Amino acid sequence: KIKSIDDDFLIYLSGGDARIMLTILEAAAIQEIDKDEFDLTKEIFENIVQRKNILYDKGGEEHYNVISAFIKSIRGSDPDGGLYWLARMLEGGEDQLFIARRLIILASEDIGNASPNALVLAEAAFSAIHKIGMPEARIILAQCVTYLASSPKSNASYLGIESALSEVRKNPLNGVPNHLRNAPTKLMKEIGYGKDYKYAHDFENHFVEENYLPDDLKNKQFYFPSENGQEKRLKDWLKFLWKTKKNYK
């Protein structure tokens, strides 16, 4: 028989989530069931939560809080934070493939061309985890997490596609310039399709300064590479090539 319940602490511990509250209450009652009478105290509730990791509810708010902390730790170049939140998810029974999918997204969104191998490793980790499963998957996830957290960061690709999408949504019907159009027939060539197209491989460095955008977007830039990691080499190369039409500061 339950004599008393520390209601205030139970509500605090569950964050007001009724499902978590009932889960903690049930687990605590089962733990004390051999006693004729018992109090469900703060100490008992704390013991239950620590032992069973009840607060990690895969369908509740804490699930999203923990995955948010996980992603932000890796984005913030903290491998220790990444490992801690990874461990929290694994102990809470999180699907390891869900974690691996989030790492693939992060590899492109937050690392990108600063360390292109990040995406390769994240994809390889997903494949390996799919084949192997737990408990060994924890090691693969740990390797991926520490590599991504320790890699130079860039969100230039993410910002670039968002900028390009915004431009397309403002004017989705911008015409393709004639020199870039496909000209498989004689008629198309006669009306100017493909006219004056410059084949890049015919020029020094396999490059020629040309306009590859709709006419009213000439010289518009969406991609601004960062100074981090391998992306700096890409930036320097683009700066060397595009001397007049683009500005890579």
PDB file of N, CA and C in Angstrom, residues 190-235:
ATOM      1  N   GLU A 190      19.620  26.976 -85.949  1.00  0.00           N
ATOM      2  CA  GLU A 190      19.322  28.129 -86.800  1.00  0.00           C
ATOM      3  C   GLU A 190      18.684  29.270 -86.020  1.00  0.00           C
ATOM      4  N   ILE A 191      17.924  28.950 -84.983  1.00  0.00           N
ATOM      5  CA  ILE A 191      17.279  30.018 -84.203  1.00  0.00           C
ATOM      6  C   ILE A 191      18.145  30.467 -83.015  1.00  0.00           C
ATOM      7  N   GLY A 192      19.391  29.965 -82.979  1.00  0.00           N
ATOM      8  CA  GLY A 192      20.353  30.500 -82.017  1.00  0.00           C
ATOM      9  C   GLY A 192      20.642  29.653 -80.807  1.00  0.00           C
ATOM     10  N   TYR A 193      20.010  28.476 -80.708  1.00  0.00           N
ATOM     11  CA  TYR A 193      20.296  27.614 -79.561  1.00  0.00           C
ATOM     12  C   TYR A 193      21.758  27.165 -79.603  1.00  0.00           C
ATOM     13  N   GLY A 194      22.471  27.358 -78.513  1.00  0.00           N
ATOM     14  CA  GLY A 194      23.865  26.927 -78.422  1.00  0.00           C
ATOM     15  C   GLY A 194      24.858  27.859 -79.087  1.00  0.00           C
ATOM     16  N   LYS A 195      24.383  28.936 -79.690  1.00  0.00           N
ATOM     17  CA  LYS A 195      25.280  29.843 -80.410  1.00  0.00           C
ATOM     18  C   LYS A 195      26.236  30.550 -79.445  1.00  0.00           C
ATOM     19  N   ASP A 196      27.510  30.605 -79.834  1.00  0.00           N
ATOM     20  CA  ASP A 196      28.568  31.284 -79.080  1.00  0.00           C
ATOM     21  C   ASP A 196      28.901  30.606 -77.748  1.00  0.00           C
ATOM     22  N   TYR A 197      28.481  29.358 -77.594  1.00  0.00           N
ATOM     23  CA  TYR A 197      28.875  28.624 -76.388  1.00  0.00           C
ATOM     24  C   TYR A 197      30.379  28.364 -76.424  1.00  0.00           C
ATOM     25  N   LYS A 198      31.037  28.626 -75.310  1.00  0.00           N
ATOM     26  CA  LYS A 198      32.481  28.420 -75.218  1.00  0.00           C
ATOM     27  C   LYS A 198      32.751  27.134 -74.440  1.00  0.00           C
ATOM     28  N   TYR A 199      33.387  26.179 -75.100  1.00  0.00           N
ATOM     29  CA  TYR A 199      33.694  24.883 -74.501  1.00  0.00           C
ATOM     30  C   TYR A 199      34.899  25.037 -73.582  1.00  0.00           C
ATOM     31  N   ALA A 200      34.679  24.892 -72.288  1.00  0.00           N
ATOM     32  CA  ALA A 200      35.710  25.212 -71.295  1.00  0.00           C
ATOM     33  C   ALA A 200      37.031  24.494 -71.543  1.00  0.00           C
ATOM     34  N   HIS A 201      36.980  23.256 -72.038  1.00  0.00           N
ATOM     35  CA  HIS A 201      38.209  22.473 -72.216  1.00  0.00           C
ATOM     36  C   HIS A 201      39.094  22.986 -73.353  1.00  0.00           C
ATOM     37  N   ASP A 202      38.568  23.895 -74.152  1.00  0.00           N
ATOM     38  CA  ASP A 202      39.370  24.472 -75.233  1.00  0.00           C
ATOM     39  C   ASP A 202      40.254  25.620 -74.749  1.00  0.00           C
ATOM     40  N   PHE A 203      40.153  25.964 -73.482  1.00  0.00           N
ATOM     41  CA  PHE A 203      40.851  27.136 -72.964  1.00  0.00           C
ATOM     42  C   PHE A 203      41.873  26.736 -71.892  1.00  0.00           C
ATOM     43  N   GLU A 204      42.793  27.666 -71.635  1.00  0.00           N
ATOM     44  CA  GLU A 204      43.811  27.432 -70.615  1.00  0.00           C
ATOM     45  C   GLU A 204      43.158  27.147 -69.263  1.00  0.00           C
ATOM     46  N   ASN A 205      43.730  26.204 -68.548  1.00  0.00           N
ATOM     47  CA  ASN A 205      43.197  25.762 -67.255  1.00  0.00           C
ATOM     48  C   ASN A 205      41.798  25.152 -67.373  1.00  0.00           C
ATOM     49  N   HIS A 206      41.409  24.803 -68.608  1.00  0.00           N
ATOM     50  CA  HIS A 206      40.085  24.213 -68.858  1.00  0.00           C
ATOM     51  C   HIS A 206      38.985  25.118 -68.310  1.00  0.00           C
ATOM     52  N   PHE A 207      39.163  26.420 -68.540  1.00  0.00           N
ATOM     53  CA  PHE A 207      38.229  27.389 -67.974  1.00  0.00           C
ATOM     54  C   PHE A 207      38.166  28.627 -68.842  1.00  0.00           C
ATOM     55  N   VAL A 208      36.946  29.196 -68.941  1.00  0.00           N
ATOM     56  CA  VAL A 208      36.764  30.482 -69.589  1.00  0.00           C
ATOM     57  C   VAL A 208      35.688  31.240 -68.814  1.00  0.00           C
ATOM     58  N   GLU A 209      35.912  32.527 -68.591  1.00  0.00           N
ATOM     59  CA  GLU A 209      34.900  33.313 -67.874  1.00  0.00           C
ATOM     60  C   GLU A 209      33.674  33.467 -68.762  1.00  0.00           C
ATOM     61  N   GLU A 210      32.596  32.881 -68.333  1.00  0.00           N
ATOM     62  CA  GLU A 210      31.362  32.826 -69.108  1.00  0.00           C
ATOM     63  C   GLU A 210      30.191  33.067 -68.158  1.00  0.00           C
ATOM     64  N   ASN A 211      29.061  33.433 -68.705  1.00  0.00           N
ATOM     65  CA  ASN A 211      27.857  33.579 -67.894  1.00  0.00           C
ATOM     66  C   ASN A 211      27.051  32.284 -67.955  1.00  0.00           C
ATOM     67  N   TYR A 212      26.804  31.693 -66.795  1.00  0.00           N
ATOM     68  CA  TYR A 212      26.047  30.442 -66.727  1.00  0.00           C
ATOM     69  C   TYR A 212      24.705  30.611 -66.018  1.00  0.00           C
ATOM     70  N   LEU A 213      24.242  31.848 -65.914  1.00  0.00           N
ATOM     71  CA  LEU A 213      22.974  32.135 -65.253  1.00  0.00           C
ATOM     72  C   LEU A 213      22.036  32.858 -66.213  1.00  0.00           C
ATOM     73  N   PRO A 214      20.739  32.921 -65.894  1.00  0.00           N
ATOM     74  CA  PRO A 214      19.832  33.740 -66.704  1.00  0.00           C
ATOM     75  C   PRO A 214      20.359  35.163 -66.825  1.00  0.00           C
ATOM     76  N   ASP A 215      20.010  35.823 -67.914  1.00  0.00           N
ATOM     77  CA  ASP A 215      20.599  37.128 -68.225  1.00  0.00           C
ATOM     78  C   ASP A 215      20.428  38.158 -67.109  1.00  0.00           C
ATOM     79  N   ASP A 216      19.255  38.159 -66.433  1.00  0.00           N
ATOM     80  CA  ASP A 216      19.060  39.169 -65.392  1.00  0.00           C
ATOM     81  C   ASP A 216      19.708  38.782 -64.061  1.00  0.00           C
ATOM     82  N   LEU A 217      20.402  37.643 -64.050  1.00  0.00           N
ATOM     83  CA  LEU A 217      21.151  37.242 -62.855  1.00  0.00           C
ATOM     84  C   LEU A 217      22.649  37.165 -63.134  1.00  0.00           C
ATOM     85  N   LYS A 218      23.097  37.793 -64.185  1.00  0.00           N
ATOM     86  CA  LYS A 218      24.516  37.747 -64.545  1.00  0.00           C
ATOM     87  C   LYS A 218      25.392  38.122 -63.355  1.00  0.00           C
ATOM     88  N   ASN A 219      26.414  37.293 -63.131  1.00  0.00           N
ATOM     89  CA  ASN A 219      27.403  37.519 -62.078  1.00  0.00           C
ATOM     90  C   ASN A 219      26.839  37.382 -60.655  1.00  0.00           C
ATOM     91  N   LYS A 220      25.602  36.917 -60.540  1.00  0.00           N
ATOM     92  CA  LYS A 220      25.031  36.661 -59.217  1.00  0.00           C
ATOM     93  C   LYS A 220      25.795  35.519 -58.548  1.00  0.00           C
ATOM     94  N   GLN A 221      26.073  35.658 -57.255  1.00  0.00           N
ATOM     95  CA  GLN A 221      26.782  34.613 -56.511  1.00  0.00           C
ATOM     96  C   GLN A 221      25.895  34.040 -55.414  1.00  0.00           C
ATOM     97  N   PHE A 222      25.902  32.720 -55.323  1.00  0.00           N
ATOM     98  CA  PHE A 222      25.193  32.016 -54.257  1.00  0.00           C
ATOM     99  C   PHE A 222      26.168  31.332 -53.298  1.00  0.00           C
ATOM    100  N   TYR A 223      27.275  30.869 -53.836  1.00  0.00           N
ATOM    101  CA  TYR A 223      28.251  30.110 -53.045  1.00  0.00           C
ATOM    102  C   TYR A 223      29.416  30.998 -52.654  1.00  0.00           C
ATOM    103  N   PHE A 224      29.610  31.132 -51.355  1.00  0.00           N
ATOM    104  CA  PHE A 224      30.731  31.906 -50.824  1.00  0.00           C
ATOM    105  C   PHE A 224      31.560  30.981 -49.932  1.00  0.00           C
ATOM    106  N   PRO A 225      32.569  30.327 -50.504  1.00  0.00           N
ATOM    107  CA  PRO A 225      33.354  29.359 -49.729  1.00  0.00           C
ATOM    108  C   PRO A 225      34.041  30.004 -48.534  1.00  0.00           C
ATOM    109  N   SER A 226      34.169  29.205 -47.495  1.00  0.00           N
ATOM    110  CA  SER A 226      34.792  29.691 -46.260  1.00  0.00           C
ATOM    111  C   SER A 226      36.311  29.603 -46.355  1.00  0.00           C
ATOM    112  N   GLU A 227      36.965  30.048 -45.306  1.00  0.00           N
ATOM    113  CA  GLU A 227      38.429  29.974 -45.208  1.00  0.00           C
ATOM    114  C   GLU A 227      38.874  28.711 -44.471  1.00  0.00           C
ATOM    115  N   ASN A 228      37.941  27.830 -44.148  1.00  0.00           N
ATOM    116  CA  ASN A 228      38.255  26.678 -43.304  1.00  0.00           C
ATOM    117  C   ASN A 228      38.622  25.433 -44.103  1.00  0.00           C
ATOM    118  N   GLY A 229      39.605  24.703 -43.594  1.00  0.00           N
ATOM    119  CA  GLY A 229      39.944  23.395 -44.143  1.00  0.00           C
ATOM    120  C   GLY A 229      40.188  23.408 -45.640  1.00  0.00           C
ATOM    121  N   GLN A 230      39.715  22.339 -46.294  1.00  0.00           N
ATOM    122  CA  GLN A 230      39.935  22.188 -47.732  1.00  0.00           C
ATOM    123  C   GLN A 230      39.154  23.208 -48.554  1.00  0.00           C
ATOM    124  N   GLU A 231      38.115  23.786 -47.967  1.00  0.00           N
ATOM    125  CA  GLU A 231      37.319  24.751 -48.720  1.00  0.00           C
ATOM    126  C   GLU A 231      38.128  25.994 -49.069  1.00  0.00           C
ATOM    127  N   LYS A 232      39.122  26.319 -48.272  1.00  0.00           N
ATOM    128  CA  LYS A 232      39.978  27.468 -48.597  1.00  0.00           C
ATOM    129  C   LYS A 232      40.698  27.244 -49.924  1.00  0.00           C
ATOM    130  N   ARG A 233      41.108  26.011 -50.204  1.00  0.00           N
ATOM    131  CA  ARG A 233      41.760  25.703 -51.482  1.00  0.00           C
ATOM    132  C   ARG A 233      40.786  25.920 -52.637  1.00  0.00           C
ATOM    133  N   LEU A 234      39.534  25.516 -52.433  1.00  0.00           N
ATOM    134  CA  LEU A 234      38.523  25.745 -53.471  1.00  0.00           C
ATOM    135  C   LEU A 234      38.315  27.241 -53.692  1.00  0.00           C
ATOM    136  N   LYS A 235      38.260  27.978 -52.604  1.00  0.00           N
ATOM    137  CA  LYS A 235      38.072  29.426 -52.704  1.00  0.00           C
ATOM    138  C   LYS A 235      39.222  30.079 -53.458  1.00  0.00           C
TER     139      LYS A 235
END
